[in-house]
Amino acid sequence: MADESDGESYTGGFFSEEEEGREAPESKCESLRVSMVPVVRAEVVGGGGTKRVEKAISDPDISHLTSEDYKHVYSPSEDTFLMLDALNLDAEYLRSRFALSAEKMKNKNNSAQDEEKKGEGGRGGIVVEVGVGSGIVLTHIARLMLSGYFIGVDINPKAAKCAYSTLRRNKINNFDIVSCDLLTPFLSRLVRCIDVLIFNPPYVPTPSVEVKDNGLPRAWAGGIRGREVLDRLLPFVGKLLSAKGVFYLVTVKENEPKQIAEMLSKEGLSCETITSRKAHNEHLEIHRFYR
Amino acid sequence: MRLLTHNMLINPMQKFEGAYPLKLIPKKITKEEVKYNPLFVVHLLPKLNYPALLYAASTVGLKDLPKELPKKIDPTEHDELLKMLHHVLLEVHVEEGLLVCPKSEREFPIKQGIPNMRLNEDEV
């Protein structure tokens, strides 16, 4: 049964299989999405209550993706939209962390116009999304940050293609998509380079054998405690993040987020839980780890 | 695949980790204007392997880059250089081609702009 307290109902979706206590994440009908329509002064539920967002940015256009695509690529679901909400909530934080305001660049030799031009778009950063899937999250952060370089990786070649088309459709062109296993082809070169790292991992606790599935279940099958995929990336997060780097991560309770935070705190990373949502039997949280 | 990405790629097979840069054999290239942001290019510079960039640029026919970067980059003084770097790093897109490990000669295809760096079961 849907959790009536958040005032929404679920229509179910493409993935409503249940298997011995494991449910695939529910897909959510697009029309229920609060921030689909650009509005001024939307209310978004944040960490400690309701936070007023000055101007909600509309979600990326994924209307080009079809049910055929969703047979092979993870359909944006509760967890996806929660990540978009988290990025919206953190938009100002990101803008100040990775963009220089025009004031800071004031130089008496330059005119105000020159300063505006130089500061245009701000500094931006290198943004990497692991498991880019449909591309909706990478597209969204590209639209929030504008300047920078946006890399999406996915081991699923069909997801890589979808993500590519989603970024294109939303008129992003400072990006690249690579099909690979986590960040294995980047590990040595991206040390201390990643400004924003985003990962919505396969987090559902499942039998270990499902983690290596070649089909769609690989998108959610997380093995023991739903941690088997994440645990392959975690040892590298501290090394990969730049001095101002941040890491956005989706977890459910079973993943033991406190233990993840402890591991990352040893790398000098603090944790802020940006937003959370209880949906059916999932207690989802989005965390920002930062130096 | 843009050349900035090429600059960051290695063979994911652990035993060939040091093999860098990957050889780049472009078969189809497109060029696309990307909004120029000098601050971002300056931000990128310390992270680049410049000789690898020179190599990649030469494979796509861009040979005007200087052999070395100035020790200190100033956005006003080096505007032309930054624009050239912006062009090479972000505006040249290898749609079809090959990346080849210089040690093992293992080929990683680039198709429809996406490099396939996935390893086979026996390679992992």
Short mmCIF file of C-alpha atoms in Angstrom, two decimals:
data_model
loop_
_atom_site.label_atom_id
_atom_site.label_comp_id
_atom_site.label_asym_id
_atom_site.label_seq_id
_atom_site.Cartn_x
_atom_site.Cartn_y
_atom_site.Cartn_z
CA MET A 1 0.00 0.00 0.00
CA ALA A 2 1.22 3.47 -0.75
CA ASP A 3 2.26 5.62 2.15
CA GLU A 4 -0.71 7.98 2.26
CA SER A 5 0.97 10.47 4.57
CA ASP A 6 2.92 12.13 1.76
CA GLY A 7 -0.33 12.74 -0.05
CA GLU A 8 0.60 10.83 -3.15
CA SER A 9 -0.42 7.49 -4.54
CA TYR A 10 1.55 5.12 -6.66
CA THR A 11 0.39 3.64 -9.89
CA GLY A 12 3.12 1.04 -9.83
CA GLY A 13 5.27 0.89 -12.89
CA PHE A 14 7.36 -1.26 -15.08
CA PHE A 15 9.09 -3.01 -12.25
CA SER A 16 6.71 -4.30 -9.64
CA GLU A 17 8.20 -7.76 -9.24
CA GLU A 18 8.35 -9.07 -5.73
CA GLU A 19 10.69 -11.82 -4.77
CA GLU A 20 10.96 -13.10 -1.24
CA GLY A 21 11.11 -9.79 0.53
CA ARG A 22 12.98 -8.04 -2.23
CA GLU A 23 11.08 -5.56 -4.34
CA ALA A 24 12.39 -3.78 -7.34
CA PRO A 25 12.14 -0.04 -6.81
CA GLU A 26 8.76 1.31 -7.87
CA SER A 27 8.49 3.50 -10.89
CA LYS A 28 6.52 6.62 -10.37
CA CYS A 29 4.14 8.20 -12.82
CA GLU A 30 5.58 11.43 -14.21
CA SER A 31 2.46 13.43 -13.47
CA LEU A 32 2.94 12.96 -9.73
CA ARG A 33 6.29 14.67 -9.81
CA VAL A 34 6.14 17.92 -7.86
CA SER A 35 8.83 19.80 -9.69
CA MET A 36 7.98 18.73 -13.27
CA VAL A 37 6.62 22.17 -14.04
CA PRO A 38 8.95 25.12 -13.52
CA VAL A 39 7.51 27.29 -10.78
CA VAL A 40 8.74 30.15 -8.71
CA ARG A 41 8.89 29.46 -4.98
CA ALA A 42 8.23 25.75 -4.93
CA GLU A 43 8.23 24.06 -1.58
CA VAL A 44 10.49 21.08 -1.27
CA VAL A 45 10.82 18.92 1.81
CA GLY A 46 14.40 19.06 2.95
CA GLY A 47 16.47 17.57 5.75
CA GLY A 48 14.87 19.24 8.74
CA GLY A 49 11.52 20.32 7.38
CA THR A 50 10.16 22.33 4.51
CA LYS A 51 12.52 24.59 2.65
CA ARG A 52 11.46 27.19 0.19
CA VAL A 53 13.39 26.99 -3.06
CA GLU A 54 13.45 30.31 -4.87
CA LYS A 55 12.96 28.91 -8.33
CA ALA A 56 12.51 25.23 -8.93
CA ILE A 57 14.27 24.01 -12.03
CA SER A 58 12.18 21.68 -14.12
CA ASP A 59 13.27 18.10 -14.48
CA PRO A 60 15.10 17.09 -17.65
CA ASP A 61 13.09 16.00 -20.64
CA ILE A 62 13.14 12.22 -20.90
CA SER A 63 10.12 11.93 -23.18
CA HIS A 64 12.32 10.48 -25.92
CA LEU A 65 12.84 7.32 -23.86
CA THR A 66 10.33 4.57 -24.57
CA SER A 67 9.07 1.45 -22.85
CA GLU A 68 11.47 -0.43 -25.11
CA ASP A 69 14.35 1.53 -23.58
CA TYR A 70 13.05 0.82 -20.09
CA LYS A 71 13.31 -2.90 -20.74
CA HIS A 72 17.07 -2.45 -20.59
CA VAL A 73 17.65 0.83 -18.77
CA TYR A 74 16.58 1.76 -15.24
CA SER A 75 13.45 3.85 -15.42
CA PRO A 76 13.72 7.00 -13.29
CA SER A 77 12.06 6.07 -10.04
CA GLU A 78 11.58 7.27 -6.48
CA ASP A 79 15.31 7.21 -5.80
CA THR A 80 16.10 9.10 -9.01
CA PHE A 81 13.65 11.88 -8.27
CA LEU A 82 14.85 12.11 -4.70
CA MET A 83 18.35 12.70 -6.06
CA LEU A 84 17.01 15.46 -8.32
CA ASP A 85 15.31 17.01 -5.28
CA ALA A 86 18.57 16.81 -3.35
CA LEU A 87 20.47 18.57 -6.12
CA ASN A 88 17.81 21.27 -6.26
CA LEU A 89 18.09 21.75 -2.52
CA ASP A 90 21.87 21.94 -2.80
CA ALA A 91 21.95 24.17 -5.89
CA GLU A 92 23.10 27.27 -4.05
CA TYR A 93 25.73 25.33 -2.15
CA LEU A 94 27.10 23.98 -5.43
CA ARG A 95 27.04 27.34 -7.15
CA SER A 96 29.01 29.02 -4.41
CA ARG A 97 31.46 26.14 -4.05
CA PHE A 98 32.34 25.87 -7.72
CA ALA A 99 31.74 29.29 -9.21
CA LEU A 100 33.51 32.55 -8.55
CA SER A 101 31.19 35.48 -8.22
CA ALA A 102 31.95 38.54 -10.35
CA GLU A 103 32.82 40.51 -7.20
CA LYS A 104 35.72 38.27 -6.28
CA MET A 105 37.36 38.94 -9.60
CA LYS A 106 37.20 42.71 -9.35
CA ASN A 107 40.40 44.19 -10.59
CA LYS A 108 40.84 47.91 -10.88
CA ASN A 109 42.28 47.60 -14.37
CA ASN A 110 39.20 45.93 -15.78
CA SER A 111 35.85 47.42 -16.50
CA ALA A 112 32.74 45.98 -14.87
CA GLN A 113 31.75 44.54 -18.23
CA ASP A 114 35.00 42.62 -18.55
CA GLU A 115 34.45 41.25 -15.06
CA GLU A 116 30.96 40.10 -15.95
CA LYS A 117 32.28 38.38 -19.04
CA LYS A 118 35.12 36.64 -17.22
CA GLY A 119 32.88 35.44 -14.45
CA GLU A 120 30.22 34.31 -16.90
CA GLY A 121 29.14 30.81 -16.04
CA GLY A 122 31.62 30.71 -13.21
CA ARG A 123 34.43 28.22 -12.86
CA GLY A 124 32.35 25.08 -12.87
CA GLY A 125 33.92 21.73 -12.20
CA ILE A 126 34.50 18.16 -13.28
CA VAL A 127 31.34 16.24 -12.51
CA VAL A 128 31.19 12.46 -12.71
CA GLU A 129 28.12 10.28 -12.37
CA VAL A 130 28.66 6.58 -11.83
CA GLY A 131 25.78 4.51 -13.20
CA VAL A 132 24.38 7.28 -15.35
CA GLY A 133 21.42 5.13 -16.52
CA SER A 134 18.88 7.22 -18.42
CA GLY A 135 21.09 10.29 -17.99
CA ILE A 136 18.43 12.27 -16.13
CA VAL A 137 20.58 13.06 -13.07
CA LEU A 138 23.71 14.05 -14.99
CA THR A 139 21.56 16.22 -17.25
CA HIS A 140 19.98 17.88 -14.25
CA ILE A 141 23.25 18.79 -12.57
CA ALA A 142 24.60 20.05 -15.89
CA ARG A 143 21.62 22.39 -16.06
CA LEU A 144 22.13 23.51 -12.48
CA MET A 145 25.85 24.14 -12.77
CA LEU A 146 26.04 25.14 -16.43
CA SER A 147 29.79 25.38 -16.63
CA GLY A 148 32.11 22.43 -16.21
CA TYR A 149 32.49 19.00 -17.74
CA PHE A 150 30.03 16.23 -17.12
CA ILE A 151 31.12 12.60 -17.41
CA GLY A 152 28.64 9.74 -17.12
CA VAL A 153 29.71 6.12 -16.91
CA ASP A 154 27.64 2.96 -17.11
CA ILE A 155 28.49 -0.71 -17.55
CA ASN A 156 25.24 -1.17 -19.47
CA PRO A 157 25.89 -0.14 -23.07
CA LYS A 158 22.19 0.56 -23.66
CA ALA A 159 22.17 2.91 -20.68
CA ALA A 160 25.24 4.65 -22.05
CA LYS A 161 23.38 5.27 -25.33
CA CYS A 162 20.24 6.47 -23.54
CA ALA A 163 22.19 8.81 -21.33
CA TYR A 164 23.94 10.23 -24.35
CA SER A 165 20.63 10.91 -26.08
CA THR A 166 19.14 12.45 -22.92
CA LEU A 167 22.00 14.91 -22.54
CA ARG A 168 21.76 15.79 -26.21
CA ARG A 169 18.01 16.23 -26.09
CA ASN A 170 18.39 18.63 -23.19
CA LYS A 171 20.97 20.62 -25.14
CA ILE A 172 23.93 19.77 -22.98
CA ASN A 173 27.16 19.53 -24.98
CA ASN A 174 29.97 19.74 -22.42
CA PHE A 175 29.74 16.07 -21.54
CA ASP A 176 30.98 12.60 -22.37
CA ILE A 177 29.61 9.13 -21.73
CA VAL A 178 31.87 6.12 -21.29
CA SER A 179 30.73 2.53 -20.99
CA CYS A 180 32.81 0.84 -18.32
CA ASP A 181 32.81 -0.83 -14.91
CA LEU A 182 32.53 1.88 -12.24
CA LEU A 183 35.50 4.24 -12.68
CA THR A 184 38.10 1.60 -13.52
CA PRO A 185 39.48 3.36 -16.65
CA PHE A 186 39.75 6.66 -14.78
CA LEU A 187 41.15 5.77 -11.37
CA SER A 188 44.74 6.84 -11.74
CA ARG A 189 44.08 9.94 -13.85
CA LEU A 190 41.21 11.43 -11.87
CA VAL A 191 42.97 11.43 -8.49
CA ARG A 192 42.06 14.72 -6.74
CA CYS A 193 40.20 15.83 -9.87
CA ILE A 194 36.52 15.12 -9.32
CA ASP A 195 34.60 18.15 -8.07
CA VAL A 196 31.20 16.48 -7.94
CA LEU A 197 30.80 12.71 -7.79
CA ILE A 198 27.29 11.26 -7.95
CA PHE A 199 26.27 7.66 -7.39
CA ASN A 200 22.85 6.10 -7.12
CA PRO A 201 24.14 2.55 -6.74
CA PRO A 202 22.34 -0.74 -7.05
CA TYR A 203 21.31 -0.59 -3.39
CA VAL A 204 18.69 -3.29 -2.98
CA PRO A 205 19.83 -6.18 -0.75
CA THR A 206 19.81 -9.29 -2.93
CA PRO A 207 21.67 -12.57 -3.19
CA SER A 208 25.25 -11.92 -4.32
CA VAL A 209 24.79 -13.84 -7.55
CA GLU A 210 22.34 -11.22 -8.86
CA VAL A 211 24.96 -8.47 -8.76
CA LYS A 212 26.61 -9.82 -11.89
CA ASP A 213 23.32 -10.09 -13.78
CA ASN A 214 23.65 -8.95 -17.36
CA GLY A 215 20.19 -7.50 -17.61
CA LEU A 216 18.19 -4.80 -15.93
CA PRO A 217 18.42 -6.26 -12.38
CA ARG A 218 22.05 -5.19 -12.37
CA ALA A 219 20.71 -1.66 -11.95
CA TRP A 220 19.29 -2.42 -8.52
CA ALA A 221 20.83 -5.70 -7.29
CA GLY A 222 23.21 -4.70 -4.52
CA GLY A 223 24.08 -8.10 -3.04
CA ILE A 224 24.70 -8.48 0.68
CA ARG A 225 23.31 -5.46 2.58
CA GLY A 226 22.92 -3.90 -0.86
CA ARG A 227 26.57 -2.88 -0.57
CA GLU A 228 28.53 -5.05 -2.95
CA VAL A 229 28.75 -2.54 -5.77
CA LEU A 230 29.14 0.56 -3.61
CA ASP A 231 31.89 -1.10 -1.59
CA ARG A 232 33.96 -1.40 -4.76
CA LEU A 233 33.91 2.38 -5.26
CA LEU A 234 34.07 3.62 -1.67
CA PRO A 235 37.82 2.99 -1.16
CA PHE A 236 38.55 5.41 -4.02
CA VAL A 237 36.16 8.24 -3.21
CA GLY A 238 38.53 10.10 -0.89
CA LYS A 239 41.37 9.90 -3.41
CA LEU A 240 39.28 10.99 -6.38
CA LEU A 241 37.62 14.04 -4.88
CA SER A 242 39.28 17.40 -5.40
CA ALA A 243 40.03 19.75 -2.49
CA LYS A 244 36.47 21.09 -2.75
CA GLY A 245 35.01 17.85 -4.01
CA VAL A 246 31.59 16.58 -2.97
CA PHE A 247 30.03 13.13 -3.27
CA TYR A 248 26.27 12.60 -3.53
CA LEU A 249 25.10 9.12 -2.62
CA VAL A 250 21.71 7.39 -2.42
CA THR A 251 21.26 4.85 0.35
CA VAL A 252 18.52 2.81 1.94
CA LYS A 253 18.59 1.87 5.61
CA GLU A 254 19.83 -1.65 4.90
CA ASN A 255 23.03 -0.21 3.39
CA GLU A 256 23.98 1.02 6.88
CA PRO A 257 24.60 4.66 5.91
CA LYS A 258 26.15 5.43 9.30
CA GLN A 259 28.85 2.88 8.66
CA ILE A 260 29.45 4.36 5.19
CA ALA A 261 29.79 7.79 6.80
CA GLU A 262 32.31 6.36 9.27
CA MET A 263 34.38 4.87 6.47
CA LEU A 264 34.42 8.14 4.55
CA SER A 265 35.14 10.24 7.64
CA LYS A 266 38.47 8.40 7.84
CA GLU A 267 39.23 10.03 4.47
CA GLY A 268 38.42 13.43 5.93
CA LEU A 269 34.89 13.59 4.53
CA SER A 270 31.97 14.97 6.49
CA CYS A 271 28.38 13.92 5.86
CA GLU A 272 25.20 15.90 5.47
CA THR A 273 21.93 14.14 4.77
CA ILE A 274 20.24 16.43 2.28
CA THR A 275 16.87 14.77 2.03
CA SER A 276 15.06 11.55 2.71
CA ARG A 277 11.85 9.79 1.85
CA LYS A 278 10.05 6.75 3.11
CA ALA A 279 8.42 4.97 0.19
CA HIS A 280 6.81 1.61 0.79
CA ASN A 281 9.48 -0.48 2.45
CA GLU A 282 12.38 1.74 1.42
CA HIS A 283 13.83 4.42 3.64
CA LEU A 284 15.78 6.42 1.09
CA GLU A 285 18.33 9.05 1.95
CA ILE A 286 20.57 11.29 -0.14
CA HIS A 287 23.83 12.24 1.50
CA ARG A 288 26.43 14.80 0.55
CA PHE A 289 29.96 13.91 1.62
CA TYR A 290 32.36 16.83 1.50
CA ARG A 291 35.78 17.92 2.67
CA MET B 1 34.54 11.09 -27.02
CA ARG B 2 36.16 14.43 -26.43
CA LEU B 3 39.89 14.80 -26.03
CA LEU B 4 39.51 15.85 -22.41
CA THR B 5 38.08 12.40 -21.73
CA HIS B 6 40.88 10.72 -23.68
CA ASN B 7 43.33 12.53 -21.44
CA MET B 8 41.76 10.81 -18.43
CA LEU B 9 41.49 7.25 -19.76
CA ILE B 10 43.73 4.26 -19.09
CA ASN B 11 43.38 0.56 -19.76
CA PRO B 12 41.05 -0.66 -16.97
CA MET B 13 42.96 -3.94 -16.78
CA GLN B 14 44.98 -3.60 -13.62
CA LYS B 15 48.17 -5.11 -14.97
CA PHE B 16 48.35 -2.51 -17.72
CA GLU B 17 47.48 0.42 -15.52
CA GLY B 18 50.64 2.34 -16.33
CA ALA B 19 50.02 2.16 -20.08
CA TYR B 20 49.13 5.74 -20.92
CA PRO B 21 48.05 7.44 -23.02
CA LEU B 22 45.84 5.13 -25.01
CA LYS B 23 46.59 5.28 -28.70
CA LEU B 24 43.82 7.16 -30.47
CA ILE B 25 42.75 6.12 -33.95
CA PRO B 26 39.92 8.41 -34.99
CA LYS B 27 37.73 7.29 -37.88
CA LYS B 28 34.98 9.88 -37.73
CA ILE B 29 35.33 13.29 -36.12
CA THR B 30 32.85 16.08 -35.63
CA LYS B 31 33.44 19.55 -34.27
CA GLU B 32 30.86 21.31 -32.19
CA GLU B 33 30.90 24.69 -30.54
CA VAL B 34 30.88 24.55 -26.76
CA LYS B 35 30.47 27.69 -24.72
CA TYR B 36 33.91 29.09 -23.93
CA ASN B 37 34.58 29.49 -20.24
CA PRO B 38 38.16 30.63 -19.57
CA LEU B 39 37.86 30.03 -15.82
CA PHE B 40 37.02 26.40 -16.39
CA VAL B 41 39.90 25.87 -18.81
CA VAL B 42 42.30 27.37 -16.24
CA HIS B 43 40.76 25.02 -13.63
CA LEU B 44 41.45 22.05 -15.91
CA LEU B 45 45.08 22.79 -16.69
CA PRO B 46 46.76 21.32 -13.59
CA LYS B 47 44.82 18.09 -14.12
CA LEU B 48 45.88 17.60 -17.72
CA ASN B 49 48.67 15.44 -18.97
CA TYR B 50 49.84 17.91 -21.57
CA PRO B 51 52.04 15.60 -23.68
CA ALA B 52 49.09 13.20 -23.94
CA LEU B 53 46.91 16.09 -25.06
CA LEU B 54 49.45 17.11 -27.69
CA TYR B 55 49.46 13.53 -28.93
CA ALA B 56 45.67 13.26 -29.08
CA ALA B 57 45.37 16.65 -30.79
CA SER B 58 47.83 15.56 -33.46
CA THR B 59 45.76 12.46 -34.26
CA VAL B 60 42.78 14.68 -35.06
CA GLY B 61 44.87 17.03 -37.15
CA LEU B 62 45.36 19.82 -34.60
CA LYS B 63 49.04 20.71 -34.48
CA ASP B 64 49.00 24.37 -33.42
CA LEU B 65 49.29 23.86 -29.70
CA PRO B 66 52.56 25.03 -28.12
CA LYS B 67 55.02 22.31 -27.08
CA GLU B 68 54.81 23.45 -23.47
CA LEU B 69 52.37 25.38 -21.36
CA PRO B 70 53.51 28.61 -19.70
CA LYS B 71 54.33 28.14 -16.01
CA LYS B 72 51.62 30.53 -14.91
CA ILE B 73 48.44 31.03 -16.90
CA ASP B 74 46.68 34.37 -16.84
CA PRO B 75 43.17 34.47 -18.38
CA THR B 76 43.75 37.86 -19.97
CA GLU B 77 47.33 37.43 -21.16
CA HIS B 78 46.82 33.90 -22.45
CA ASP B 79 43.33 34.28 -23.87
CA GLU B 80 44.30 32.96 -27.32
CA LEU B 81 46.01 29.92 -25.83
CA LEU B 82 43.07 29.21 -23.55
CA LYS B 83 40.67 29.42 -26.50
CA MET B 84 42.83 26.94 -28.40
CA LEU B 85 42.91 24.58 -25.43
CA HIS B 86 39.15 24.93 -25.04
CA HIS B 87 38.72 23.97 -28.67
CA VAL B 88 41.01 20.96 -28.48
CA LEU B 89 39.69 19.67 -25.17
CA LEU B 90 35.95 20.21 -25.59
CA GLU B 91 34.98 20.92 -29.17
CA VAL B 92 36.47 17.98 -31.05
CA HIS B 93 34.37 14.87 -30.82
CA VAL B 94 35.59 11.44 -31.90
CA GLU B 95 32.35 9.74 -32.98
CA GLU B 96 33.89 6.56 -34.32
CA GLY B 97 37.35 5.17 -33.75
CA LEU B 98 39.60 3.06 -31.58
CA LEU B 99 41.49 3.43 -28.37
CA VAL B 100 44.42 1.02 -28.18
CA CYS B 101 46.43 0.05 -25.14
CA PRO B 102 50.08 0.83 -25.93
CA LYS B 103 51.26 -2.20 -23.94
CA SER B 104 48.79 -4.97 -24.74
CA GLU B 105 47.45 -3.62 -28.06
CA ARG B 106 43.96 -4.39 -26.76
CA GLU B 107 41.45 -2.32 -28.71
CA PHE B 108 38.59 -0.38 -27.12
CA PRO B 109 36.13 0.77 -29.77
CA ILE B 110 34.48 4.19 -29.85
CA LYS B 111 31.01 3.97 -31.38
CA GLN B 112 28.46 6.77 -31.69
CA GLY B 113 30.70 8.90 -29.52
CA ILE B 114 30.88 6.42 -26.65
CA PRO B 115 34.09 4.54 -25.81
CA ASN B 116 33.52 0.93 -24.78
CA MET B 117 35.96 0.25 -21.96
CA ARG B 118 34.18 -2.85 -20.67
CA LEU B 119 36.40 -5.86 -20.11
CA ASN B 120 35.51 -9.43 -21.07
CA GLU B 121 35.03 -12.05 -18.35
CA ASP B 122 38.45 -13.54 -18.96
CA GLU B 123 40.14 -10.15 -18.73
CA VAL B 124 38.79 -9.13 -15.35
#
